[in-house]
């Protein structure tokens, strides 16, 4: 029971933030901003340059248990946009609850969803979900990289939770579903051959377009990088890839040329800062 002399029981401050970004193509086919909403600790910046490249910013400086971030991106037919993050997202040890991240994408044109890596500290608890609604002829490139522990310091995640769910629908029908759940001694689970074979940095990448089957062999050549285990499969207009590396730096060394190959352009500028 709280001490009456101290007043009500202390409540920890929790982070909440939401961003909504909408873009459309004008009569000349140039992508323009259509809608922008931001609240709480979530912000979006649109650097000057060709096209629309949105940069998500978490002003809270990281996530922990009880925090919630939501992002919605709407890309109209004929429009093209890239959305990334200002820096790697850090998920700190949770004293209670889970950090929750919900990303919802509605795509009728082309969207490159390319946040920088998420770093889980020991004791972190993260539930992340990606929901996508696509038109039949829309194009999506989505990549999420996750690093378990500050690998440069030799940190290992011996307790925590990581849950990552992807649901992609085309023309209202489920086209792709993926779910990852690691809980407890995550480092021990990553050591298993069927999980990550000792790797502590992983990435999932999905390319949805009309030319996926024709590009899969070339993609596999791009993924031939020392120290990285990777696989690619293509079917029904989908190209799904998984990468595993011993540390975050090695993972990004493989993920960067892959993204550049699939988007036909350099990675977002903030990746190179």
Coordinates of C-alpha atoms in Angstrom, one line a residue:
X1 CA 0.0 0.0 0.0
X2 CA 1.3 3.5 -0.8
X3 CA 2.3 5.7 2.2
X4 CA -0.4 8.3 2.6
X5 CA 2.3 10.9 3.5
X6 CA 3.9 10.4 0.1
X7 CA 0.6 10.8 -1.9
X8 CA -0.7 8.5 -4.6
X9 CA 1.4 5.6 -5.9
X10 CA 4.0 6.8 -8.5
X11 CA 3.1 6.0 -12.1
X12 CA 5.9 5.6 -14.6
X13 CA 5.6 8.0 -17.6
X14 CA 4.9 6.1 -20.8
X15 CA 5.6 7.1 -24.4
X16 CA 2.9 7.3 -26.9
X17 CA 3.1 8.6 -30.5
X18 CA 1.3 8.4 -33.8
X19 CA 2.2 9.5 -37.3
X20 CA -0.1 9.5 -40.4
X21 CA 1.4 10.3 -43.8
X22 CA -0.5 10.4 -47.0
X23 CA 0.9 11.1 -50.5
X24 CA -0.7 11.3 -54.0
X25 CA 0.4 12.0 -57.6
X26 CA -0.6 15.3 -59.2
X27 CA -1.6 15.8 -62.8
X28 CA 2.0 15.8 -63.9
X29 CA 2.7 12.5 -62.1
X30 CA 4.8 14.2 -59.4
X31 CA 4.3 12.8 -55.9
X32 CA 3.0 15.4 -53.4
X33 CA 2.2 15.5 -49.7
X34 CA -1.6 14.9 -49.2
X35 CA -1.8 14.5 -45.4
X36 CA 0.4 14.7 -42.4
X37 CA -0.6 14.1 -38.8
X38 CA 1.7 13.7 -35.8
X39 CA 1.1 13.4 -32.1
X40 CA 3.0 12.6 -28.9
X41 CA 6.6 11.6 -29.2
X42 CA 6.3 10.6 -32.9
X43 CA 7.4 13.1 -35.6
X44 CA 8.0 13.0 -39.3
X45 CA 10.3 15.2 -41.3
X46 CA 10.4 15.5 -45.1
X47 CA 13.9 16.5 -46.2
X48 CA 14.2 18.5 -49.4
X49 CA 15.0 16.5 -52.5
X50 CA 13.4 14.6 -55.3
X51 CA 10.2 12.7 -54.5
X52 CA 8.8 12.2 -51.0
X53 CA 11.2 10.7 -48.4
X54 CA 9.7 10.7 -44.9
X55 CA 11.9 10.3 -41.9
X56 CA 10.3 9.1 -38.7
X57 CA 11.6 10.4 -35.4
X58 CA 11.0 9.1 -31.9
X59 CA 11.6 12.1 -29.7
X60 CA 11.5 9.9 -26.6
X61 CA 15.0 8.5 -27.5
X62 CA 14.0 4.8 -27.4
X63 CA 11.3 2.4 -26.2
X64 CA 10.6 0.4 -23.1
X65 CA 7.7 -1.5 -21.5
X66 CA 4.3 0.2 -21.9
X67 CA 5.4 2.5 -24.7
X68 CA 3.3 2.6 -27.9
X69 CA 4.3 3.9 -31.4
X70 CA 1.9 3.8 -34.4
X71 CA 2.6 4.8 -38.0
X72 CA 0.2 4.8 -40.9
X73 CA 1.3 5.5 -44.5
X74 CA -1.1 5.9 -47.4
X75 CA 0.3 6.0 -51.0
X76 CA -2.2 6.7 -53.7
X77 CA -2.1 5.3 -57.2
X78 CA 0.7 6.7 -59.3
X79 CA 2.6 8.1 -56.3
X80 CA 5.9 6.9 -54.9
X81 CA 7.3 7.3 -51.4
X82 CA 10.1 6.2 -49.1
X83 CA 9.7 6.1 -45.3
X84 CA 12.7 5.5 -43.0
X85 CA 13.8 6.4 -39.5
X86 CA 16.3 9.0 -38.3
X87 CA 18.4 6.5 -36.5
X88 CA 18.4 3.0 -35.1
X89 CA 15.5 2.4 -32.7
X90 CA 16.7 1.3 -29.2
X91 CA 14.4 -0.9 -27.0
X92 CA 15.6 -0.8 -23.4
X93 CA 15.0 -3.2 -20.5
X94 CA 11.4 -3.3 -19.5
X95 CA 10.4 -3.2 -15.8
X96 CA 6.8 -4.1 -16.8
X97 CA 4.8 -4.7 -20.0
X98 CA 6.0 -4.6 -23.6
X99 CA 6.8 -1.9 -26.0
X100 CA 4.4 -2.0 -28.9
X101 CA 5.0 -0.8 -32.5
X102 CA 2.2 -0.9 -35.0
X103 CA 2.9 0.0 -38.6
X104 CA 0.0 0.1 -41.1
X105 CA 0.7 0.7 -44.8
X106 CA -2.0 1.3 -47.5
X107 CA -0.3 1.1 -51.0
X108 CA -1.8 1.8 -54.4
X109 CA 1.4 3.2 -55.9
X110 CA 4.9 2.3 -54.7
X111 CA 6.3 2.4 -51.1
X112 CA 9.7 1.6 -49.9
X113 CA 9.4 1.0 -46.1
X114 CA 13.0 1.1 -44.9
X115 CA 13.4 1.8 -41.2
X116 CA 16.9 1.6 -39.8
X117 CA 17.7 -1.3 -37.5
X118 CA 16.0 -2.0 -34.1
X119 CA 18.5 -2.8 -31.2
X120 CA 17.1 -4.8 -28.3
X121 CA 18.9 -4.4 -25.0
X122 CA 19.1 -7.2 -22.5
X123 CA 15.7 -7.4 -20.8
X124 CA 13.8 -5.6 -23.6
X125 CA 10.3 -6.7 -24.5
X126 CA 9.0 -5.7 -27.9
X127 CA 5.8 -6.6 -29.9
X128 CA 5.9 -5.2 -33.4
X129 CA 3.3 -5.6 -36.2
X130 CA 3.3 -4.7 -39.8
X131 CA 0.0 -4.6 -41.6
X132 CA -0.2 -3.9 -45.4
X133 CA -3.2 -3.4 -47.7
X134 CA -2.1 -3.3 -51.3
X135 CA -3.8 -2.8 -54.7
X136 CA -3.2 -5.6 -57.2
X137 CA -0.7 -3.5 -59.2
X138 CA 1.0 -1.8 -56.3
X139 CA 4.7 -2.2 -55.4
X140 CA 6.2 -2.6 -51.9
X141 CA 9.7 -3.0 -50.7
X142 CA 9.7 -3.6 -46.9
X143 CA 12.8 -4.4 -44.7
X144 CA 13.1 -4.7 -41.0
X145 CA 16.5 -5.4 -39.3
X146 CA 16.8 -6.4 -35.7
X147 CA 20.0 -6.6 -33.6
X148 CA 19.9 -8.6 -30.3
X149 CA 22.1 -6.7 -27.9
X150 CA 24.8 -4.1 -28.4
X151 CA 27.0 -6.5 -30.4
X152 CA 29.9 -4.1 -30.6
X153 CA 30.1 -4.4 -26.8
X154 CA 29.6 -8.1 -26.7
X155 CA 26.2 -7.7 -25.0
X156 CA 23.8 -10.7 -25.2
X157 CA 20.0 -10.8 -24.6
X158 CA 19.6 -13.5 -22.0
X159 CA 16.1 -12.6 -21.1
X160 CA 13.4 -10.6 -22.9
X161 CA 10.7 -10.9 -25.6
X162 CA 10.7 -10.2 -29.3
X163 CA 7.5 -10.7 -31.3
X164 CA 7.3 -9.6 -35.0
X165 CA 4.1 -10.2 -37.1
X166 CA 3.7 -9.4 -40.8
X167 CA 0.4 -9.5 -42.6
X168 CA 0.3 -8.4 -46.3
X169 CA -3.0 -8.4 -48.3
X170 CA -3.4 -7.8 -52.0
X171 CA -6.8 -6.8 -53.3
X172 CA -8.2 -7.7 -49.9
X173 CA -6.8 -11.2 -49.8
X174 CA -4.0 -12.5 -47.5
X175 CA -0.9 -12.8 -49.7
X176 CA 1.8 -13.2 -47.0
X177 CA 2.0 -13.9 -43.3
X178 CA 5.0 -14.2 -41.1
X179 CA 5.4 -14.5 -37.4
X180 CA 8.5 -14.6 -35.1
X181 CA 8.4 -15.0 -31.4
X182 CA 11.5 -15.3 -29.1
X183 CA 11.0 -15.2 -25.4
X184 CA 13.2 -16.0 -22.3
X185 CA 16.8 -16.6 -23.0
X186 CA 16.9 -15.2 -26.5
X187 CA 20.6 -15.7 -26.9
X188 CA 20.3 -19.4 -26.3
X189 CA 17.5 -19.7 -28.8
X190 CA 19.5 -17.7 -31.5
X191 CA 22.3 -20.2 -31.0
X192 CA 20.1 -23.1 -32.4
X193 CA 20.9 -24.1 -35.9
X194 CA 17.3 -23.9 -36.9
X195 CA 16.9 -20.4 -35.6
X196 CA 19.9 -18.2 -36.3
X197 CA 22.9 -20.6 -35.9
X198 CA 24.6 -18.2 -33.4
X199 CA 23.9 -15.0 -35.3
X200 CA 22.7 -12.1 -33.3
X201 CA 21.5 -9.8 -36.1
X202 CA 18.6 -10.7 -38.4
X203 CA 16.6 -9.0 -41.2
X204 CA 13.4 -9.8 -43.0
X205 CA 12.8 -8.3 -46.4
X206 CA 9.8 -8.5 -48.7
X207 CA 9.5 -7.3 -52.3
X208 CA 6.0 -7.3 -53.9
X209 CA 6.0 -6.5 -57.6
X210 CA 5.4 -7.9 -61.0
X211 CA 9.0 -9.0 -61.7
X212 CA 9.9 -11.0 -58.5
X213 CA 10.4 -14.4 -60.1
X214 CA 12.7 -12.8 -62.8
X215 CA 14.9 -11.2 -60.2
X216 CA 15.4 -13.9 -57.6
X217 CA 18.6 -15.4 -59.1
X218 CA 20.2 -11.9 -59.3
X219 CA 19.1 -11.2 -55.7
X220 CA 20.8 -14.4 -54.5
X221 CA 24.1 -13.2 -56.1
X222 CA 23.8 -9.9 -54.3
X223 CA 23.4 -11.8 -51.0
X224 CA 26.8 -13.6 -51.4
X225 CA 28.6 -11.7 -48.6
X226 CA 31.1 -13.3 -46.2
X227 CA 29.7 -13.8 -42.7
X228 CA 26.1 -13.6 -43.8
X229 CA 23.6 -16.4 -44.1
X230 CA 20.7 -15.5 -46.4
X231 CA 17.9 -17.1 -48.4
X232 CA 15.5 -15.8 -51.0
X233 CA 12.2 -17.3 -52.4
X234 CA 9.9 -16.0 -55.0
X235 CA 6.3 -16.9 -55.8
X236 CA 3.0 -15.3 -56.8
X237 CA 4.6 -11.8 -57.2
X238 CA 6.4 -12.0 -53.8
X239 CA 10.1 -12.1 -53.1
X240 CA 10.8 -13.0 -49.5
X241 CA 14.3 -12.8 -48.0
X242 CA 15.8 -13.6 -44.6
X243 CA 19.3 -12.6 -43.5
X244 CA 21.3 -13.6 -40.5
X245 CA 24.7 -12.1 -39.4
X246 CA 26.9 -12.3 -36.3
X247 CA 26.5 -8.5 -35.6
X248 CA 24.7 -5.4 -36.7
X249 CA 27.5 -4.0 -38.8
X250 CA 27.9 -7.1 -40.9
X251 CA 24.1 -7.3 -41.4
X252 CA 23.9 -3.8 -42.7
X253 CA 26.8 -4.5 -45.1
X254 CA 24.6 -7.1 -46.7
X255 CA 21.2 -5.4 -46.4
X256 CA 22.4 -2.1 -48.0
X257 CA 23.3 -3.5 -51.5
X258 CA 20.2 -5.7 -51.4
X259 CA 17.9 -2.7 -50.9
X260 CA 19.7 -0.6 -53.5
X261 CA 19.4 -3.4 -56.0
X262 CA 15.6 -3.9 -55.4
X263 CA 14.8 -0.2 -55.4
X264 CA 17.1 0.8 -58.2
X265 CA 18.4 3.7 -56.1
X266 CA 20.7 4.4 -53.1
X267 CA 19.5 3.7 -49.6
X268 CA 17.9 6.7 -47.9
X269 CA 20.2 9.5 -47.1
X270 CA 19.9 9.1 -43.3
X271 CA 21.3 5.6 -43.6
X272 CA 24.6 7.1 -44.8
X273 CA 24.9 9.8 -42.0

